[in-house]
GROMACS .gro file of C-alpha atoms in nm:
model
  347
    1UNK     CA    1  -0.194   8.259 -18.584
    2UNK     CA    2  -0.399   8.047 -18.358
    3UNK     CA    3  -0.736   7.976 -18.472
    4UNK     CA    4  -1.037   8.056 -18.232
    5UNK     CA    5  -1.402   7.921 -18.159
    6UNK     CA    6  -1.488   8.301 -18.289
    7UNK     CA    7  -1.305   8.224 -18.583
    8UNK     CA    8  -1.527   7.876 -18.661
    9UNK     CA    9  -1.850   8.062 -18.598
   10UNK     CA   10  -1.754   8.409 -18.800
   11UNK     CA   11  -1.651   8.133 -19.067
   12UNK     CA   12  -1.954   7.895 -19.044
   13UNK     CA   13  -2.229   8.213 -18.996
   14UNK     CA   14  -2.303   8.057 -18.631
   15UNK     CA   15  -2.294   8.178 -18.278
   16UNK     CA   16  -1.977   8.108 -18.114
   17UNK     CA   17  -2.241   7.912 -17.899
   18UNK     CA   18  -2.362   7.706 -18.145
   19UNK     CA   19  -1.993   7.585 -18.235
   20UNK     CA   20  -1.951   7.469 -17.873
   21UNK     CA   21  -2.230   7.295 -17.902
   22UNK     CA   22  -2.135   7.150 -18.164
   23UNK     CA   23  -1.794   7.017 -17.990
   24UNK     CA   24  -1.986   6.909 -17.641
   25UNK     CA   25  -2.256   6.742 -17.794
   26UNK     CA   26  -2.475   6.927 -17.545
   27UNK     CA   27  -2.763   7.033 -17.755
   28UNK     CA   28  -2.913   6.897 -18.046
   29UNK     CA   29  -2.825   7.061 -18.345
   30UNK     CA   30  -2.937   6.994 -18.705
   31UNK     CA   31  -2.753   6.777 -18.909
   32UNK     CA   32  -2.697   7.106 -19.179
   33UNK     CA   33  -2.512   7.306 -18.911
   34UNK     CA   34  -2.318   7.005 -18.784
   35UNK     CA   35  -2.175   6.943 -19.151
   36UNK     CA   36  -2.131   7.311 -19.196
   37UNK     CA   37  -1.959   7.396 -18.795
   38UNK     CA   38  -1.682   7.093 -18.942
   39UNK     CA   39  -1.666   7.164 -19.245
   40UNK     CA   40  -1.506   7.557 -19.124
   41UNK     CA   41  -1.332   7.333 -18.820
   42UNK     CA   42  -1.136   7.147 -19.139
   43UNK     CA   43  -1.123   7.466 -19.366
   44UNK     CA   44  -0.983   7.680 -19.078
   45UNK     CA   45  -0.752   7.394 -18.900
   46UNK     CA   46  -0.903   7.452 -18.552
   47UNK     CA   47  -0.791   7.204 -18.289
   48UNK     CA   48  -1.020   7.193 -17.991
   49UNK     CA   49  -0.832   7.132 -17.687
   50UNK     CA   50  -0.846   6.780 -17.516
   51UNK     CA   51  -1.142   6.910 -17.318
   52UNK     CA   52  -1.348   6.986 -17.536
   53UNK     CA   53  -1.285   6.687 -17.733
   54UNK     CA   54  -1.322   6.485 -17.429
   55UNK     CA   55  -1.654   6.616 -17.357
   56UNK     CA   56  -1.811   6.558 -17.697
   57UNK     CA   57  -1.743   6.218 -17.657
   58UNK     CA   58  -1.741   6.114 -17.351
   59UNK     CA   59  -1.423   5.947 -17.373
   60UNK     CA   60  -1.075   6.046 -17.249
   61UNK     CA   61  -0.810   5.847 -17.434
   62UNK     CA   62  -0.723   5.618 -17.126
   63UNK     CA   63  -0.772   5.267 -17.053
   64UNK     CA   64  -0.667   5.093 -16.745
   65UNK     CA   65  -0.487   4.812 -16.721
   66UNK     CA   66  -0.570   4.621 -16.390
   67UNK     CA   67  -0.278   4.415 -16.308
   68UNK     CA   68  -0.158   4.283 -15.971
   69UNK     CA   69   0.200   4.339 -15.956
   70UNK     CA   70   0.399   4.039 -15.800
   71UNK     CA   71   0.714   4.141 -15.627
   72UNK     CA   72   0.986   3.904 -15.689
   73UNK     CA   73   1.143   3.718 -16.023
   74UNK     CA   74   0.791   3.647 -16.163
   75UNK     CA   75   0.746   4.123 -16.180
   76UNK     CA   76   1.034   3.985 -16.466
   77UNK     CA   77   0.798   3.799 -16.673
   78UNK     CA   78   0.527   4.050 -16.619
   79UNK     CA   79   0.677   4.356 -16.765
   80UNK     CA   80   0.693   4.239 -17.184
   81UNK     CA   81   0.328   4.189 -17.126
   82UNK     CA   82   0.312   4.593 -16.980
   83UNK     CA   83   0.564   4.688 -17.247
   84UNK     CA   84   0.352   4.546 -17.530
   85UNK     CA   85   0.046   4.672 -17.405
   86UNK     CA   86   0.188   5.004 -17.353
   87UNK     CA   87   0.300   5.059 -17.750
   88UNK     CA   88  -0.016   4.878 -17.836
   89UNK     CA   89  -0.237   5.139 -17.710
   90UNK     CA   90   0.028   5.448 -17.786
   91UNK     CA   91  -0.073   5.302 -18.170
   92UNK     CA   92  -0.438   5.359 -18.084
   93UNK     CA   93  -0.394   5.668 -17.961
   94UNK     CA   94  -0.444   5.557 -17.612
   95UNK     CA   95  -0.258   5.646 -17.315
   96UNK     CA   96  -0.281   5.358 -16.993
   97UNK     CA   97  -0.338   5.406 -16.674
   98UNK     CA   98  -0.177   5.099 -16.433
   99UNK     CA   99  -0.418   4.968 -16.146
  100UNK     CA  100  -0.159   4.757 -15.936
  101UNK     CA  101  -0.375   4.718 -15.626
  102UNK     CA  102  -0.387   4.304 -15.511
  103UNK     CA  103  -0.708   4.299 -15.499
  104UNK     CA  104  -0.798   4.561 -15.751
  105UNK     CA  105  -1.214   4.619 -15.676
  106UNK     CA  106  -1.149   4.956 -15.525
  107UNK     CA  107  -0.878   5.116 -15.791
  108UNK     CA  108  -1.140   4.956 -16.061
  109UNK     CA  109  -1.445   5.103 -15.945
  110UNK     CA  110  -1.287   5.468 -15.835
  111UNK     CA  111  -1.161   5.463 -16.213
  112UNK     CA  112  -1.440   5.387 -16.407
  113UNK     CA  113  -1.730   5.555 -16.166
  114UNK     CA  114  -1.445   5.918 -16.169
  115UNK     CA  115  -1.455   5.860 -16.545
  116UNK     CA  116  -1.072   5.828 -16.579
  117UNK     CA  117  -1.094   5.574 -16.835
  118UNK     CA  118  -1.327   5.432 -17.113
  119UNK     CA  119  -1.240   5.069 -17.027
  120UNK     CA  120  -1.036   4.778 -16.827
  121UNK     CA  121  -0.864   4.492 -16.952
  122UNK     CA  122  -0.824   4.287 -16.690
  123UNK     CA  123  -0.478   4.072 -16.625
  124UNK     CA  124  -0.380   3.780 -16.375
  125UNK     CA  125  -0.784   3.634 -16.444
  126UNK     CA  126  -0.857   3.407 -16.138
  127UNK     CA  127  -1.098   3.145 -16.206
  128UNK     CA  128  -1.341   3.292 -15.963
  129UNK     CA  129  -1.225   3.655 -15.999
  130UNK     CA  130  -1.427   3.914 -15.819
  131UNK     CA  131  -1.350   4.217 -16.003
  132UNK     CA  132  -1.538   4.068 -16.365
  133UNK     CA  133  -1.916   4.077 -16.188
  134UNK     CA  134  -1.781   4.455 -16.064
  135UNK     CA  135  -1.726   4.573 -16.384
  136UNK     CA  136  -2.060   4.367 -16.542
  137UNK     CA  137  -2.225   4.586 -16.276
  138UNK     CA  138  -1.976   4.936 -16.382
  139UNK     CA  139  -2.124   4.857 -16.754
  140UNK     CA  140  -1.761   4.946 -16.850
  141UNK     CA  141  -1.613   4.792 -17.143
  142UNK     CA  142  -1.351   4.550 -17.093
  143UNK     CA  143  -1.172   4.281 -17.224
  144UNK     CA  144  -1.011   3.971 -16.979
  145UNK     CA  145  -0.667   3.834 -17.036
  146UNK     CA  146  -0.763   3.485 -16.957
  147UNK     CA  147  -1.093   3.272 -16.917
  148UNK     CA  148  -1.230   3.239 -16.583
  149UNK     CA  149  -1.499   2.970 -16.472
  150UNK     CA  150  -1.721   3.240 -16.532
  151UNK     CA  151  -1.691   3.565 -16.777
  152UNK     CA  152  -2.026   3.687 -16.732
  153UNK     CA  153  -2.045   3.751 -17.069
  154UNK     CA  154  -1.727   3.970 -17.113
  155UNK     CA  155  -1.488   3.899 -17.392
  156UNK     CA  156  -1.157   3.771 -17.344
  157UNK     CA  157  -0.800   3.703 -17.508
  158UNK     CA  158  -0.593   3.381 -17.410
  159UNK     CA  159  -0.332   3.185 -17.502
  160UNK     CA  160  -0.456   2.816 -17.636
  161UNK     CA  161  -0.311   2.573 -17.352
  162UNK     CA  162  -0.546   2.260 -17.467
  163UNK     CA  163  -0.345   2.307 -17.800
  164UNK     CA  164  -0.024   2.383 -17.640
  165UNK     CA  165  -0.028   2.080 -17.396
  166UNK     CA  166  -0.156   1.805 -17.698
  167UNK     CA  167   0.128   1.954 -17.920
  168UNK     CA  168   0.365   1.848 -17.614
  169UNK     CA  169   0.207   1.525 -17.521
  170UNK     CA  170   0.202   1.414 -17.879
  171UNK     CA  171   0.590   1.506 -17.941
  172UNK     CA  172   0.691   1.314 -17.627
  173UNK     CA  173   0.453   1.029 -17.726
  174UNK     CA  174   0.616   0.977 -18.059
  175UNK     CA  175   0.947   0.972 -17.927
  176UNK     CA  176   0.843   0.700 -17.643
  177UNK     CA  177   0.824   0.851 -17.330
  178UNK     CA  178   0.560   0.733 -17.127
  179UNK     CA  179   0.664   0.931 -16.811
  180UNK     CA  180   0.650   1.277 -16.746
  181UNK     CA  181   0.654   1.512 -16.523
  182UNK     CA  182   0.486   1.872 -16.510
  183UNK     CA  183   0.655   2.188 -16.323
  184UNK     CA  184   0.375   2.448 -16.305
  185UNK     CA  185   0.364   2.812 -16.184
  186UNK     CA  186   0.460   2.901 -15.792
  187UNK     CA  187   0.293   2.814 -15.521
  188UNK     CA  188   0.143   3.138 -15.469
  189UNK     CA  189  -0.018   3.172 -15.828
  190UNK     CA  190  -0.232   2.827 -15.718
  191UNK     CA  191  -0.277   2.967 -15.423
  192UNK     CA  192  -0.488   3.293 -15.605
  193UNK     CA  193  -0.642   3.053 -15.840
  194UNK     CA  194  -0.471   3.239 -16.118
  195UNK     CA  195  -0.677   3.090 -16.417
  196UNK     CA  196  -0.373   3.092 -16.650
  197UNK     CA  197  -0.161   2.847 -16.389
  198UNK     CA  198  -0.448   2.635 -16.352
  199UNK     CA  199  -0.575   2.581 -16.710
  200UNK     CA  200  -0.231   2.478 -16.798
  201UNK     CA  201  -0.180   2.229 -16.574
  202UNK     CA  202  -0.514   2.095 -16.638
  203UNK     CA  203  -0.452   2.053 -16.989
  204UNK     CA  204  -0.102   1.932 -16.975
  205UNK     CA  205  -0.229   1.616 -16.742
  206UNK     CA  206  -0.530   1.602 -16.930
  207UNK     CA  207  -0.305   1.554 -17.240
  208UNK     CA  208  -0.099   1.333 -17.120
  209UNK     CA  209  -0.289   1.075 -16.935
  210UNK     CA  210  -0.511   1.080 -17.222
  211UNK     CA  211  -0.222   0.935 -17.424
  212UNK     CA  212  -0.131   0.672 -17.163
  213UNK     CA  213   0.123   0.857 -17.005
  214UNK     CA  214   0.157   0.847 -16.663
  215UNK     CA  215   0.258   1.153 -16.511
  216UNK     CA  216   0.321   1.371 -16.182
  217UNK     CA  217   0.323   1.749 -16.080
  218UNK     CA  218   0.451   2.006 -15.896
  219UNK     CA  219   0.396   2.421 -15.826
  220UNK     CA  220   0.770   2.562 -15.849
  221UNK     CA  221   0.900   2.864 -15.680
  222UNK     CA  222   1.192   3.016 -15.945
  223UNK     CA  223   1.441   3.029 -15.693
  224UNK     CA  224   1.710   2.775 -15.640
  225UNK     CA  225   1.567   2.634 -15.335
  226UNK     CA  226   1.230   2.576 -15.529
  227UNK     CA  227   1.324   2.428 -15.773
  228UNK     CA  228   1.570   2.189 -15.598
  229UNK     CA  229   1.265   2.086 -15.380
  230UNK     CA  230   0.996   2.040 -15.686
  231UNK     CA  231   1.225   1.864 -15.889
  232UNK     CA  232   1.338   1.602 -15.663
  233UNK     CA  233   1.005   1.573 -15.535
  234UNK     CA  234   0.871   1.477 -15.862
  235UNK     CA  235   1.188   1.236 -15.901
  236UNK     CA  236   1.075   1.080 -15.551
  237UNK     CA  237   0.730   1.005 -15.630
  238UNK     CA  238   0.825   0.896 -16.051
  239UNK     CA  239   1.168   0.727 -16.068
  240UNK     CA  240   1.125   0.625 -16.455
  241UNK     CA  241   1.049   1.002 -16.562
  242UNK     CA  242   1.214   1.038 -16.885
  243UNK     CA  243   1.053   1.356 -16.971
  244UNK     CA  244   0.945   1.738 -16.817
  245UNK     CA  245   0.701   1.998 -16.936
  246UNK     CA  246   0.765   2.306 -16.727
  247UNK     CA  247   0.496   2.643 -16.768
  248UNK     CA  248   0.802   2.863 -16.536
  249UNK     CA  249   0.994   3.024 -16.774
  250UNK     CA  250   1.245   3.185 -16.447
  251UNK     CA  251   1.334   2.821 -16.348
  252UNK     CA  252   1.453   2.700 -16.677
  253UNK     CA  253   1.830   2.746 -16.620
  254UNK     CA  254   1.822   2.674 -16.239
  255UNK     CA  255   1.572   2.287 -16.391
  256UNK     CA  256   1.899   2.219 -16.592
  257UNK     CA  257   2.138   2.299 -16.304
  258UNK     CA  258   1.952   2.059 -16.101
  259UNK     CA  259   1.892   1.789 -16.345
  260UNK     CA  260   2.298   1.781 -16.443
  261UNK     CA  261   2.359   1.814 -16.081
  262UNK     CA  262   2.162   1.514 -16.054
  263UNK     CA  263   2.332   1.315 -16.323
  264UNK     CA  264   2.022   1.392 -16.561
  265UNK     CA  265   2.173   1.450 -16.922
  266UNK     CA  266   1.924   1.661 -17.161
  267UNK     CA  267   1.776   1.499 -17.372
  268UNK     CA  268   1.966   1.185 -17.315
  269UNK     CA  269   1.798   1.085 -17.012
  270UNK     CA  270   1.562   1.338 -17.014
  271UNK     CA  271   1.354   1.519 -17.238
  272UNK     CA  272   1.276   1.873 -17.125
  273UNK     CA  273   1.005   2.077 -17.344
  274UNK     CA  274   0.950   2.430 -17.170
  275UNK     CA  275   0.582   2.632 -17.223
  276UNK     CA  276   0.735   3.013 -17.308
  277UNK     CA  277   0.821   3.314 -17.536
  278UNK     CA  278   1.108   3.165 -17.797
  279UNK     CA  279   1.406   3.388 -17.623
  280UNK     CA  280   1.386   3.214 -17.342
  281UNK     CA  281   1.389   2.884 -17.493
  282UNK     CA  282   1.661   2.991 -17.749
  283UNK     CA  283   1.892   3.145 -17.475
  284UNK     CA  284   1.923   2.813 -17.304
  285UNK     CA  285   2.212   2.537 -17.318
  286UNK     CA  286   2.111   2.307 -17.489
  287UNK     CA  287   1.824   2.526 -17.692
  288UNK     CA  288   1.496   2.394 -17.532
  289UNK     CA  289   1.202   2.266 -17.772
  290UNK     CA  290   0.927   2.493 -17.669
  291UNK     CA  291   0.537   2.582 -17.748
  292UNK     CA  292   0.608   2.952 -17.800
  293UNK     CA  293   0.424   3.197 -17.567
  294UNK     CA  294   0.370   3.479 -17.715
  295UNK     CA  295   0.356   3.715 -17.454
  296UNK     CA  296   0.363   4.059 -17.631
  297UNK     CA  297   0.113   3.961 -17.892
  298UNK     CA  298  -0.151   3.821 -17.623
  299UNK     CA  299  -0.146   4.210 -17.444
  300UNK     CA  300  -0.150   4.404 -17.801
  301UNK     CA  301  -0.413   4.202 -17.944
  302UNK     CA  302  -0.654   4.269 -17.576
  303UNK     CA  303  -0.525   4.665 -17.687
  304UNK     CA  304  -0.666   4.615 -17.990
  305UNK     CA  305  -1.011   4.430 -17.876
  306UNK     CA  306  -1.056   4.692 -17.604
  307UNK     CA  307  -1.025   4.956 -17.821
  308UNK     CA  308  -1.251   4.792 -18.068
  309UNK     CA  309  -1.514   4.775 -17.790
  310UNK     CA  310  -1.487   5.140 -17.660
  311UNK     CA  311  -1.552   5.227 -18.037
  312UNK     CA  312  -1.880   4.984 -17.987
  313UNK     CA  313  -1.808   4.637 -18.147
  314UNK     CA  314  -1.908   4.312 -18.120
  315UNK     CA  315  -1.617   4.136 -18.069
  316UNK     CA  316  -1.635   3.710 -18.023
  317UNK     CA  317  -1.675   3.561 -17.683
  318UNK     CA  318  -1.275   3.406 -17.677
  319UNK     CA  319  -0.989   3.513 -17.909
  320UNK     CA  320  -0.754   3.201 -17.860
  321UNK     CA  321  -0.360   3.276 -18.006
  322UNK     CA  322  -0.223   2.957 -18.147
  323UNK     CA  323   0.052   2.788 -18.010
  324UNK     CA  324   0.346   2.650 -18.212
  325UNK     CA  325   0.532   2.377 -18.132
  326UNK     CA  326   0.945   2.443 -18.203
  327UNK     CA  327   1.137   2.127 -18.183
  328UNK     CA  328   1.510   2.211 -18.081
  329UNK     CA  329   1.808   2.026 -17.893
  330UNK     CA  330   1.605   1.908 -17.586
  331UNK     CA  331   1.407   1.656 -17.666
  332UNK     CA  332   1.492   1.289 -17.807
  333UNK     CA  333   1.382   0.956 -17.793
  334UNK     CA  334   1.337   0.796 -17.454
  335UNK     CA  335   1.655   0.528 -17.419
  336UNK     CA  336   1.568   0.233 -17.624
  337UNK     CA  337   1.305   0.333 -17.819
  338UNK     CA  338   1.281   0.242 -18.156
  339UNK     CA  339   0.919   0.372 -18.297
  340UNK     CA  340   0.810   0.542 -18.599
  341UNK     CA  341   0.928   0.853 -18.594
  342UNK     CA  342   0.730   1.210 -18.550
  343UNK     CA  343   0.393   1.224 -18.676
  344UNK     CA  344   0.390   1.404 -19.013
  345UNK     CA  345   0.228   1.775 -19.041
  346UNK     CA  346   0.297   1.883 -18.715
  347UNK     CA  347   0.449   2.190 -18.622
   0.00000   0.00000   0.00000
């Protein structure tokens, strides 16, 4: 038999009234009659519908998840970070809501100021990204995927590329190369200022040169054209390259085409260290050593901090994930090298 709002209030000794009250919030009742109204909710198993529950706490169980799609190969690499975030919230009882707009102001604001969602975690973080001072102004809680130059004071979740790019220029430093080259995200994420693409190629050089290396770069669309045309550009301009960091996991195989096609034996003439989630490393020929990406667990744990902040928590300014260097078939010494072998305690 289905339990009623009569049912509660014949069962606490209150109006039916006073029970919805109770549920909405939308008086003040004593504390006594609170304690008494659940205590019959518990005794009786009423379940108010989502409505009701809604409106006693303002909240409806949805956050958005404001994320540009990209047409083309890179929509691949974007969908284990929708996947993840997806199961991530269905374990916090949270259903998502997908803003795909490009530029994303409009679906933002018409969610939050419609109260479809109790907050936004915000992916593909430019470095000057207009829709962070939006939702500052939307008081909305939200969590970025990504640092910006600015995060007016919003939290945010990121993968550690200052780590991930000393871990690489430290491997390829041991084993003597002094030239390397960098193949970085397409054209057209530099051309949004996509903080992610940028902060690792900042890093990476930083790295590097700091080291001694010298060192060149190149954006990289993943198609074979692309990478035909960054590659051999960054032969062109460094002749003695012994080594490449790419950040691209969808040009990986079609970087090894090019470099055989070439002549270029991996790792014997050079080194190739790729900046992605382990499957990708471990499905190429030879096995690439890689800083592992970790895609899935950069969107559950911004699930988790956004939910956290609905529920009204403090949560720290950055949450960095650590990388982890994985040394595999790759890599080697550059050709006539004889130094002292990997540094010890390094992962």
């Amino acid at each position: 038999m289905t339990v009623t709002i009569a049912d509660v209030a014949r069962h606490a000794g209150v109006s039916r009234s006073t029970v919805s009250y109770v549920l909405s919030g939308n008086r003040t009742i004593s504390p006594e009659t609170i304690k008494r109204v659940e205590g019959s909710i518990a005794a009786l198993g009423f379940r108010p519908h989502a409505g009701a529950r809604s409106i006693r706490t303002r909240r409806t169980g949805v956050i958005a998840m404001a994320l540009p799609m990209v047409h083309g190969p890179h929509n691949q690499v974007q969908m284990p970070y929708v996947w993840a975030a997806l199961t991530a919230a269905q374990d916090s009882g949270l259903k998502v809501l997908m803003l795909t707009d490009d530029d994303g102001e409009a679906a933002i604001r018409d969610a939050v100021a419609s109260a479809l969602v109790d907050g936004v975690m915000l992916m593909e973080v430019q470095r000057h990204d207009p829709r962070i001072p939006l939702l500052t102004r939307l008081k909305c809680p939200a969590v970025l995927v990504g640092t910006p130059d600015e995060p007016h004071g919003l939290p945010r979740v990121d993968f550690d590329f200052a780590l991930a790019a000393r871990a690489c220029a430290d491997h390829l430093h041991d084993s003597g190369h002094t030239e390397v080259g960098y193949l970085g995200q397409p054209p057209e994420a530099f051309g949004r200022d996509v903080a992610y693409a940028v902060h690792a190629r900042e890093s990476v050089l930083a790295a590097l040169e700091s080291r001694g290396q010298r060192t060149v770069w190149a954006a990289c669309d993943p198609t074979p054209a692309g990478v035909v045309s960054a590659l051999d550009d960054l032969l062109a301009r460094q002749p003695g390259l012994t080594a490449l960091i790419v950040y691209n996991e969808r040009v990986l195989p079609l970087v090894r085409d090019r470099l055989a096609g070439l002549g270029h034996r991996v790792p014997d003439d050079i080194s190739l260290i790729a900046i992605c989630p382990d499957d990708e490393a471990e499905r190429c020929d030879p096995p690439l050593t890689s800083v592992s990406l970790p895609a899935e667990e950069l969107a559950r744990a911004a699930v988790r901090s956004l939910a956290r902040r609905i529920e009204g928590e403090e949560l720290p300014a950055e949450t960095l994930l650590a990388p982890t260097l994985k040394i595999r078939a790759s890599t080697g010494p550059r050709r006539g090298f004889a130094g002292d072998g990997p540094r010890r305690g390094r992962t």
